[in-house]
Short mmCIF file of C-alpha atoms and ligand atoms in Angstrom, two decimals:
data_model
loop_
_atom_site.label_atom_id
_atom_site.label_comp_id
_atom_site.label_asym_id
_atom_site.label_seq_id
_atom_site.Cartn_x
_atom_site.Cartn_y
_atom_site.Cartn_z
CA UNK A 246 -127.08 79.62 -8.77
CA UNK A 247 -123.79 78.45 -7.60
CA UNK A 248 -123.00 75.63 -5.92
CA UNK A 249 -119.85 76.58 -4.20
CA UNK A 250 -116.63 74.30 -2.86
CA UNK A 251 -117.04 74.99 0.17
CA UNK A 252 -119.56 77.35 2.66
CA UNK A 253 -120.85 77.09 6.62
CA UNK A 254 -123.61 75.67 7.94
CA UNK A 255 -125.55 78.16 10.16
CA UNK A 256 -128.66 76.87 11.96
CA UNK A 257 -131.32 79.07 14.37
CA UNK A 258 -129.90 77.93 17.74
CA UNK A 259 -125.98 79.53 16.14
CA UNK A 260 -128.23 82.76 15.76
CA UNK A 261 -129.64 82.15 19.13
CA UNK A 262 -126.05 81.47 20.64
CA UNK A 263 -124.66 84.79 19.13
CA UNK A 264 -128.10 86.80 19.82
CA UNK A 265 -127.25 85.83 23.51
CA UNK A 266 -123.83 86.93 23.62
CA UNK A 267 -125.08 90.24 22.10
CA UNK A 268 -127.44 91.06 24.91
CA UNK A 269 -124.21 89.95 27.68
CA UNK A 270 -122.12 91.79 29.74
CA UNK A 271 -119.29 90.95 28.05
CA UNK A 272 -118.88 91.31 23.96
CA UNK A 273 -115.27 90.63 24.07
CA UNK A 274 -112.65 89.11 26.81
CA UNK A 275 -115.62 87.23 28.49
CA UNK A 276 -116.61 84.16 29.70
CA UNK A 277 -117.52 82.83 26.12
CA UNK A 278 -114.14 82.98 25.31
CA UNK A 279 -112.86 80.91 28.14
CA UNK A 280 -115.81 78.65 27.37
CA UNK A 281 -114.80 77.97 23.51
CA UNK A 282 -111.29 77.32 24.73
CA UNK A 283 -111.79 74.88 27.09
CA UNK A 284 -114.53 73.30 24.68
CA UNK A 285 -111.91 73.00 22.24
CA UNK A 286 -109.45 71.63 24.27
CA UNK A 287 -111.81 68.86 25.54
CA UNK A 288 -112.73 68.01 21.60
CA UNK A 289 -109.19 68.00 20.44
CA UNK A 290 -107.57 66.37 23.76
CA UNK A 291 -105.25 69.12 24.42
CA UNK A 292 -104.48 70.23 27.97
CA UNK A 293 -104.59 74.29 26.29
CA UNK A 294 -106.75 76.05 23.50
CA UNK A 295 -106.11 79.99 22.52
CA UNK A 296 -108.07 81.13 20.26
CA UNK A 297 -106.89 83.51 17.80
CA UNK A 298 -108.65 86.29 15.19
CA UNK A 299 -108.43 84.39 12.43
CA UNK A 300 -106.32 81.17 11.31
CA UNK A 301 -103.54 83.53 10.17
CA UNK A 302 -102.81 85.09 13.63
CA UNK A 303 -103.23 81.71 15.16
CA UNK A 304 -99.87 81.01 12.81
CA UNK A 305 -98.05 84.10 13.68
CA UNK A 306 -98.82 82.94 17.63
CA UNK A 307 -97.51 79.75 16.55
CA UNK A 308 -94.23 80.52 15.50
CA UNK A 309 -93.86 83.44 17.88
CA UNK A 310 -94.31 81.04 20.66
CA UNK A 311 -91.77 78.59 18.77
CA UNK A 312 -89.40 81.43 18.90
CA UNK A 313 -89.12 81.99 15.29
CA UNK A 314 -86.91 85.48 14.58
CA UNK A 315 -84.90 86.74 11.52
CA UNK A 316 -82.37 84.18 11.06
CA UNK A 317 -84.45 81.02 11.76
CA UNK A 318 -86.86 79.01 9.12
CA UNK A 319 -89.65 77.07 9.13
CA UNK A 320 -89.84 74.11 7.01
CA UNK A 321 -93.69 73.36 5.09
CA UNK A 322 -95.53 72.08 2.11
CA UNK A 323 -95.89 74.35 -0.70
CA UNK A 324 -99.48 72.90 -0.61
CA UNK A 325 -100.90 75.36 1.11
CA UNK A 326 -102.85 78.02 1.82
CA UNK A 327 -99.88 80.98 1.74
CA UNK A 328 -100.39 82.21 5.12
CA UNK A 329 -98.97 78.91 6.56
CA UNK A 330 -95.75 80.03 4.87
CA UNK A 331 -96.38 84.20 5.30
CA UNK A 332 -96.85 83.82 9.26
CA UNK A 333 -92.91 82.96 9.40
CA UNK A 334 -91.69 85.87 6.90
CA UNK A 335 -94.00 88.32 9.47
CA UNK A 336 -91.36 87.08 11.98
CA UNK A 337 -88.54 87.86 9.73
CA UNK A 338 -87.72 83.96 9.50
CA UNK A 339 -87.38 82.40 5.67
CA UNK A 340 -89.28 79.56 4.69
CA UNK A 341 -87.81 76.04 3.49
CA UNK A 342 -90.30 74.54 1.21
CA UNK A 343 -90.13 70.60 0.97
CA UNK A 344 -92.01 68.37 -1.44
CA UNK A 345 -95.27 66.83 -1.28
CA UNK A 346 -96.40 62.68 -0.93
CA UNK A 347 -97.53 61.82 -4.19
CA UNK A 348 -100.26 59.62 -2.77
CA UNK A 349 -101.58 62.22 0.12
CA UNK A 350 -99.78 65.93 -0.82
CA UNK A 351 -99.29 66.20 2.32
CA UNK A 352 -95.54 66.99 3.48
CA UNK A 353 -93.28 64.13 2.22
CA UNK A 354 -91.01 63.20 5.51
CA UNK A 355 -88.17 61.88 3.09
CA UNK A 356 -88.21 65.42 1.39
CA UNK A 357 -88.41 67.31 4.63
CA UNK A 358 -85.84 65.26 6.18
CA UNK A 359 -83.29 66.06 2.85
CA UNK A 360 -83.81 69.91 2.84
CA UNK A 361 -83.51 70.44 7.15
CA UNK A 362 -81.05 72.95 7.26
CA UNK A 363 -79.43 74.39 10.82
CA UNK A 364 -82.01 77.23 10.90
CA UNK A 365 -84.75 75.80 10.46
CA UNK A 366 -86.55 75.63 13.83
CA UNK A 367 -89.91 74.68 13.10
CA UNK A 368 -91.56 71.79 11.03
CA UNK A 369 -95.08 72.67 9.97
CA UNK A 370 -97.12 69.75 7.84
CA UNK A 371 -100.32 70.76 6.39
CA UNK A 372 -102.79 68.11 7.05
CA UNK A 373 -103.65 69.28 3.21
CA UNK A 374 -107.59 68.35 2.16
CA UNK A 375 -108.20 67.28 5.90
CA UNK A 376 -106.33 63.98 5.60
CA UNK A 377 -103.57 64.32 8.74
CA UNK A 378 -100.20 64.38 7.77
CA UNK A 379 -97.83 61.30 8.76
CA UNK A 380 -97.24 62.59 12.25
CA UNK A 381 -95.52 60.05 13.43
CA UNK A 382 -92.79 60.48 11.04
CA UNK A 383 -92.35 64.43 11.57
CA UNK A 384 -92.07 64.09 15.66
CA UNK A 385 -89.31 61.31 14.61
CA UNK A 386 -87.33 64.20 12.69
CA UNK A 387 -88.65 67.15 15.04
CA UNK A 388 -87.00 65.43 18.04
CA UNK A 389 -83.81 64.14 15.88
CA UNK A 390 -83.35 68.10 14.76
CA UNK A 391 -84.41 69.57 18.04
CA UNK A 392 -87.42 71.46 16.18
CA UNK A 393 -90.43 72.63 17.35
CA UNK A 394 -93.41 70.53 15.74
CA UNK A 395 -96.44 72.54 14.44
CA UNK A 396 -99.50 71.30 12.56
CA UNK A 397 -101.04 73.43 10.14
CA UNK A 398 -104.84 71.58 10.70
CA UNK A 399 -106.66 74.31 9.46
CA UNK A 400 -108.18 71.59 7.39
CA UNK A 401 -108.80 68.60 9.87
CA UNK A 402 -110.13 70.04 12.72
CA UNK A 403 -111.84 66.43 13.78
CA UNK A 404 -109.77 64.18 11.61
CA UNK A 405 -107.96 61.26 13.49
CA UNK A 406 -104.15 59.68 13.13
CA UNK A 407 -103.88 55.96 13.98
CA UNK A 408 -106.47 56.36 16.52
CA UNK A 409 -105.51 59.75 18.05
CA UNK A 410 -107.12 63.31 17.52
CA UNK A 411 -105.20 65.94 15.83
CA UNK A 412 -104.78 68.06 17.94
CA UNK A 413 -102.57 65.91 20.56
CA UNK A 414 -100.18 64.83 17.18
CA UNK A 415 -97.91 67.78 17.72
CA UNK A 416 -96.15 70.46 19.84
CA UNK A 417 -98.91 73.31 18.53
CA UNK A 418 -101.55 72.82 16.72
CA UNK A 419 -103.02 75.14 14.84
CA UNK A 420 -106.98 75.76 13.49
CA UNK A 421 -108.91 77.81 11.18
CA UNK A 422 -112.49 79.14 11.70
CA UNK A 423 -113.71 80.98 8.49
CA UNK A 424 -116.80 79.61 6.72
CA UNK A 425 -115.46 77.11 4.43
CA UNK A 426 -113.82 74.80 7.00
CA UNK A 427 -115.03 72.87 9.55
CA UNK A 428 -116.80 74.68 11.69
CA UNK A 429 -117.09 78.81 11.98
CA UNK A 430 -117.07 81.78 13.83
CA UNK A 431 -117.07 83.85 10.74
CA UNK A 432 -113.39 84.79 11.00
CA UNK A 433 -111.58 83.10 13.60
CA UNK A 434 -108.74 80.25 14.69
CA UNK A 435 -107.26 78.52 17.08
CA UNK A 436 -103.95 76.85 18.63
CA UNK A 437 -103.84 74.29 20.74
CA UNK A 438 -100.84 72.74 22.98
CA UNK A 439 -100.12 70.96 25.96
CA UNK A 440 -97.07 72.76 26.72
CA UNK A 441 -97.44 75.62 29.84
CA UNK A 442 -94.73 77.73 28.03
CA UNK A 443 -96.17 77.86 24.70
CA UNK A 444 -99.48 78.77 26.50
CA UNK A 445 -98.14 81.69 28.13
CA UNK A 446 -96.67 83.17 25.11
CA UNK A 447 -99.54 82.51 23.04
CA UNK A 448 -101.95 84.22 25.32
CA UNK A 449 -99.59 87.21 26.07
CA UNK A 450 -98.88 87.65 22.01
CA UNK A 451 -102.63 87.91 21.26
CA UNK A 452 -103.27 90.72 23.47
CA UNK A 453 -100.58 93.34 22.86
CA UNK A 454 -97.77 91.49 25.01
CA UNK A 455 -99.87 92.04 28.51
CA UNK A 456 -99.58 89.92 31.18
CA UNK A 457 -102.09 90.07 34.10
CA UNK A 458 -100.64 87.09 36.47
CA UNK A 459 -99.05 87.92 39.20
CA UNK A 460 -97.18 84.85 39.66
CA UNK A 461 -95.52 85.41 36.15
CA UNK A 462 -94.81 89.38 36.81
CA UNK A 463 -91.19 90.66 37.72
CA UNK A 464 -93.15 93.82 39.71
CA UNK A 465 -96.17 94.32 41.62
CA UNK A 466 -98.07 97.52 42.40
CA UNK A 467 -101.24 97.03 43.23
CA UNK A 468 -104.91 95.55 41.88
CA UNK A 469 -104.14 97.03 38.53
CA UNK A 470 -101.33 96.37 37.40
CA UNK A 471 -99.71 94.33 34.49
CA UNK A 472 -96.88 94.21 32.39
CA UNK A 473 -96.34 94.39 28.90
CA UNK A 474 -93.89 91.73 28.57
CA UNK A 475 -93.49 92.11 24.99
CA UNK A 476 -94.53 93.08 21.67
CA UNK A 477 -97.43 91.58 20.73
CA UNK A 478 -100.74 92.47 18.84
CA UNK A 479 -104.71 92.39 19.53
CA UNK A 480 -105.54 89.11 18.04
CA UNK A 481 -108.34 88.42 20.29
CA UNK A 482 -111.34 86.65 19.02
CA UNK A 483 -114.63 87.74 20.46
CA UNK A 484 -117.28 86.76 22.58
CA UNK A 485 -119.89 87.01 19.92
CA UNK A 486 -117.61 84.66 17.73
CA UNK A 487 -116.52 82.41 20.98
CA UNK A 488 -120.63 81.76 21.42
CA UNK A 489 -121.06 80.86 17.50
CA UNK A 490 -118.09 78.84 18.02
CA UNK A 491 -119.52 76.81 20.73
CA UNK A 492 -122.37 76.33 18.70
CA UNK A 493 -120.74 74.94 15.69
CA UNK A 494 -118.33 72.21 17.64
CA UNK A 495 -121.28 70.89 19.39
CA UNK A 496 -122.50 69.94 15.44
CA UNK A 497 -119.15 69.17 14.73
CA UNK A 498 -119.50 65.34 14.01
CA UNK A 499 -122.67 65.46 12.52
CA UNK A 500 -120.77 67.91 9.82
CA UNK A 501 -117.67 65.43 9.66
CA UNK A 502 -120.28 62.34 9.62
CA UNK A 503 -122.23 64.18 6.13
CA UNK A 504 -118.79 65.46 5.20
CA UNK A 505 -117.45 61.37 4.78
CA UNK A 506 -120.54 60.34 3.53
CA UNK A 507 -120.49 62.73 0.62
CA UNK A 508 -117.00 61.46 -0.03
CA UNK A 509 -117.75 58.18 -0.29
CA UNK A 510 -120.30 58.84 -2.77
CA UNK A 511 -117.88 60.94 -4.72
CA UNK A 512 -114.91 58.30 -4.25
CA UNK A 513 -117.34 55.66 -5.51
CA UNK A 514 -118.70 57.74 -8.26
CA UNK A 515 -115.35 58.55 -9.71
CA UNK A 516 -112.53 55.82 -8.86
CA UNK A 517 -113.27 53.95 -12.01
CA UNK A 518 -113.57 56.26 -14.60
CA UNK A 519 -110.02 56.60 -16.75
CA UNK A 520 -107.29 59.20 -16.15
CA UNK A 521 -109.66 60.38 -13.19
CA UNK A 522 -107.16 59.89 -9.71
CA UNK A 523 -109.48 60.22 -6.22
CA UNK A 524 -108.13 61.19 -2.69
CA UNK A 525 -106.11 58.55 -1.61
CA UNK A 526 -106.42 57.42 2.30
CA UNK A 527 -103.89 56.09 4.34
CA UNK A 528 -104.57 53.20 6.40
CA UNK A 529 -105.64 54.47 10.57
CA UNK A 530 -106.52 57.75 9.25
CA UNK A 531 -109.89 59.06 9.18
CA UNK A 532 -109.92 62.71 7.69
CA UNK A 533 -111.97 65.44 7.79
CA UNK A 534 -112.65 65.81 4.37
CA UNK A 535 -112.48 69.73 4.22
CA UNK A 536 -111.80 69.48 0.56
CA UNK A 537 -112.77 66.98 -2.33
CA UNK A 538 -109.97 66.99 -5.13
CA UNK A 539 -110.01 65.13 -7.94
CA UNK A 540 -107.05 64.58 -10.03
CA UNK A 541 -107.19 64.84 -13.88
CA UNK A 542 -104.68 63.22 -16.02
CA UNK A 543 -103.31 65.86 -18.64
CA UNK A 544 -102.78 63.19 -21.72
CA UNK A 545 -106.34 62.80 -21.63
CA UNK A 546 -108.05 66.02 -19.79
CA UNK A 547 -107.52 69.86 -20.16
CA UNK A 548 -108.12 70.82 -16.54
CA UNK A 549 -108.79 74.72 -17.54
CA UNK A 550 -111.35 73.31 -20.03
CA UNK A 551 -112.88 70.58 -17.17
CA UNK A 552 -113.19 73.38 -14.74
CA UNK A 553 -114.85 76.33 -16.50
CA UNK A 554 -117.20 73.87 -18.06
CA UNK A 555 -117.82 72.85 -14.05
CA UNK A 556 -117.60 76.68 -13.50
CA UNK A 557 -120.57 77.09 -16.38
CA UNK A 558 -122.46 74.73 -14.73
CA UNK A 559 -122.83 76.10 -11.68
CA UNK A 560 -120.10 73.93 -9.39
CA UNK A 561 -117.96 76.21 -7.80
CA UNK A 562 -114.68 74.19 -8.15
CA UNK A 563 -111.48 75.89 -7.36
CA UNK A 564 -107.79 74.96 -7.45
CA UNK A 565 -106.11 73.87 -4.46
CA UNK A 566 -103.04 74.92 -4.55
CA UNK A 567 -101.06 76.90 -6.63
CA UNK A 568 -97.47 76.30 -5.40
CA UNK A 569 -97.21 78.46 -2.88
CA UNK A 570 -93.84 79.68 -3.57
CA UNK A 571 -95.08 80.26 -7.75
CA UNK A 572 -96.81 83.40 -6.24
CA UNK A 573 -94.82 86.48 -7.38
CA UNK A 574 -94.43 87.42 -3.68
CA UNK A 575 -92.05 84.41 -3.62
CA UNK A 576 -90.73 84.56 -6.50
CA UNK A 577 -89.31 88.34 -5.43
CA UNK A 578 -87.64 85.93 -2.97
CA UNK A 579 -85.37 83.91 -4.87
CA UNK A 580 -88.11 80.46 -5.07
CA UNK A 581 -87.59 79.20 -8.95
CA UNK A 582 -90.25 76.83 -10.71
CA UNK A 583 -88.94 73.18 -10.13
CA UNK A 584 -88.21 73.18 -6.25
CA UNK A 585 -90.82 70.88 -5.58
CA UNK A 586 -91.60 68.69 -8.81
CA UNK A 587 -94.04 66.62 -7.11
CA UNK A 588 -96.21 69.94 -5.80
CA UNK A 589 -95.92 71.19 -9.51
CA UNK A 590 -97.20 68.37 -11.20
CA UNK A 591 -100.01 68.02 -8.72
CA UNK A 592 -100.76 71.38 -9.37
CA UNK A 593 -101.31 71.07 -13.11
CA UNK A 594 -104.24 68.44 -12.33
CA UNK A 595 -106.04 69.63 -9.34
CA UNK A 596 -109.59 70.31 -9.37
CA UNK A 597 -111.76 70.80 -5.61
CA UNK A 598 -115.34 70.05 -6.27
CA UNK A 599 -118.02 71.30 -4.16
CA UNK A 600 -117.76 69.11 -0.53
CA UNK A 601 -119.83 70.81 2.70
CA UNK A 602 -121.81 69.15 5.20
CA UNK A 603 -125.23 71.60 3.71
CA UNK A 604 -124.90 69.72 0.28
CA UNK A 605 -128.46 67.85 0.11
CA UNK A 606 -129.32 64.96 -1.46
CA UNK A 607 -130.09 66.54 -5.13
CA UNK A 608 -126.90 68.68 -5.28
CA UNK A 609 -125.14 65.58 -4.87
CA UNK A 610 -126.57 63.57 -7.39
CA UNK A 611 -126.23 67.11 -9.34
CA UNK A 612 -122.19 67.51 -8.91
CA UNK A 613 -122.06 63.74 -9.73
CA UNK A 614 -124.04 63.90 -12.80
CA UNK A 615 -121.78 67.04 -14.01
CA UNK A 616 -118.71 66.05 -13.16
CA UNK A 617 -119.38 62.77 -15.46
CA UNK A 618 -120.80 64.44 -18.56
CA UNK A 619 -118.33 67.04 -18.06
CA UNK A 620 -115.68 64.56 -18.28
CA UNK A 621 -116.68 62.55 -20.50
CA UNK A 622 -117.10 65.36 -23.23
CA UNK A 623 -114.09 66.87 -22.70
CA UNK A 624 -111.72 63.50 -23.15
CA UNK A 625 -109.22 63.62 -25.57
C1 LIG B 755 -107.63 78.73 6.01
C2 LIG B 755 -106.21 78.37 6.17
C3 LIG B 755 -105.31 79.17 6.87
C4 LIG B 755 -105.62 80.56 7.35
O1 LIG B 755 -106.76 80.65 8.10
P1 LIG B 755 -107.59 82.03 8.15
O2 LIG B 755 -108.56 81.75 9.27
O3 LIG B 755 -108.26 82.18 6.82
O4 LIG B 755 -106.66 83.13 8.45
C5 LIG B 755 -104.02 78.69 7.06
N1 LIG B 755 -103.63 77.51 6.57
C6 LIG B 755 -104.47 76.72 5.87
C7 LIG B 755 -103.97 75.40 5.36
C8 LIG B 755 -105.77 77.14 5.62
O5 LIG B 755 -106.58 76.39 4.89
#
């Protein structure tokens, strides 16, 4: 059996939650929707939530709503998931990559702040492992640049920022719900704002462009009518989803509460064991520890041979993330090996090892125990 990096944690009243919404009025464009919305807005401290199909259309929203067309940029980490970095090209808009902290990976501000070109138009830090990204310092340059401010939390949905949810930390905000992070609704995201304009535009661009209110119509016909306003596409999430939603952010800090504890285990397991680098946290931050990486020193580990060893014994671990502009997509784009040396040489020692709130007791002491022995016979 395999102990993976990452999976949900489902309990009977989830199934009871979506059984309920099955046997509704309403499977989609209900009241569980508006429910999870404003639920999610009251967690994260936003005055808006709109949720989204999946993380990825929750990005496209993002950026549409920024205004993002052919001709602009966004700026992001190359640590990352691609789709932070896809959403813009499905608007026609290039990507400027900037380097990563060495301490955090998260967006480096100093690097971001060097490669700001005129189009960029957005600035989008990954809050990369769940550890927030040093907000502060990216509304500094977003307001010096005039650029919209987006946070790419698909990681740190419940993380905090000197004493502030993310969630309020930028212009949009943007979350995933698939079944490795924090919570689920099988496929599903989110983006949150406290801006009425953004709103408008994300609600209009998940449902093919239509918009229902009259107050924001240029016509008016009767009962039915509505305009499409503009091009948009059906990114809507469901009720079925909306209701497992619900479910999940009620358990939300008992998952983030198991998630740190695990961590701390982990951390204290493997700080003091040689060429072995742990997640580094910055002072006021708490994360949301979506992902465990350990660092491996190449003079005195082979990561390949660390992690199908791991792989052999049943961990799961995976590698978080290749560069994303290495990936041949990319590459067909122009992006050369060396743009971010930081990224790269994080790259060549990253290893995730199995972190999710489900992990008992025994499968701790298990990854522990096999991370060690692992490590210790494959030293150089
Ligand atoms: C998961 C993830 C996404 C995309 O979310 P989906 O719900 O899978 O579409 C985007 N960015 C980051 C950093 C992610 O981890």
């Amino acid at each position: 059996m395999m102990i993976p990096y990452g999976r949900q944690w489902i309990d009977e009243d989830d199934i009871e939650a979506v059984a309920r919404a099955l046997r509704s009025d309403w499977l989609t464009t209900g009241p569980e929707v508006e429910a999870f919305e404003r639920d999610l807005a009251e967690y994260t401290g936003a005055r808006y939530a709109v949720v989204f199909s999946s993380g990825t259309a929750a990005l496209h929203g993002a950026y549409f709503a920024a205004g993002i067309g052919p001709g602009d940029a966004i700026l992001t980490s190359p640590v990352t998931f691609a789709a932070t970095a896809n959403a813009a090209r499905f608007l026609g808009a290039d990507v400027v990559f900037a380097d990563v902290d060495r301490n955090t990976v998260n967006l480096d501000p100093a690097s971001a702040r060097e490669r700001l070109d005129r189009r960029v138009k957005a600035i989008v830090p990954v809050d990369f492992a769940g550890h927030p990204a040093d907000m502060d310092a990216f509304r500094q340059l977003a307001s010096d640049t005039g650029s919209v401010l987006i946070s790419d939390a698909c990681h740190s949905l419940g993380a905090t920022y000197r004493g502030r949810p993310v969630g309020m930390l930028a212009d949009m905000t943007v979350f995933s719900f698939h079944p490795v992070k924090g919570i689920t609704t099988g496929e599903g995201g989110a983006v949150v704002t406290d801006d009425r304009v953004f709103y408008r535009r994300l609600v209009q661009f998940r449902n093919h462009g239509i918009e229902r209110d009259p107050e924001f119509m240029a016509d008016y016909h009767g009962p039915w009518y509505h305009e499409m306003q503009l091009l948009g596409f059906n990114y809507r999430l469901t009720d079925i989803q909306c209701a497992l939603g619900r479910s999940q952010l009620a358990k939300l800090p008992r998952f983030l509460d198991r998630r740190r504890e695990i961590a701390a285990r982990y951390t204290e397991a493997f700080e003091r064991i040689e060429g072995v680098t742990v997640p580094a946290v910055m002072p006021d931050v708490q994360p949301a520890w979506h992902l465990y990486v350990l660092r491996l020193d190449p003079d005195l580990y082979d990561r390949r041979a660390v992690f199908e060893a791991l792989r052999e014994r049943g961990l799961g671990v995976q590698v978080h993330y290749i560069p994303v502009y290495w990936h041949p997509y990319y590459r067909s784009l122009g992006y050369a090996r060396g743009l971010c040396p930081v990224a790269e040489d994080y790259y060549r020692r990253c290893i995730s090892i199995p972190l999710y709130p489900a992990l008992d007791e025994s499968e701790v002491q298990y990854v522990i125990r096999s991370v060690r022995s692992v490590l210790e016979a494959h030293r150089k």
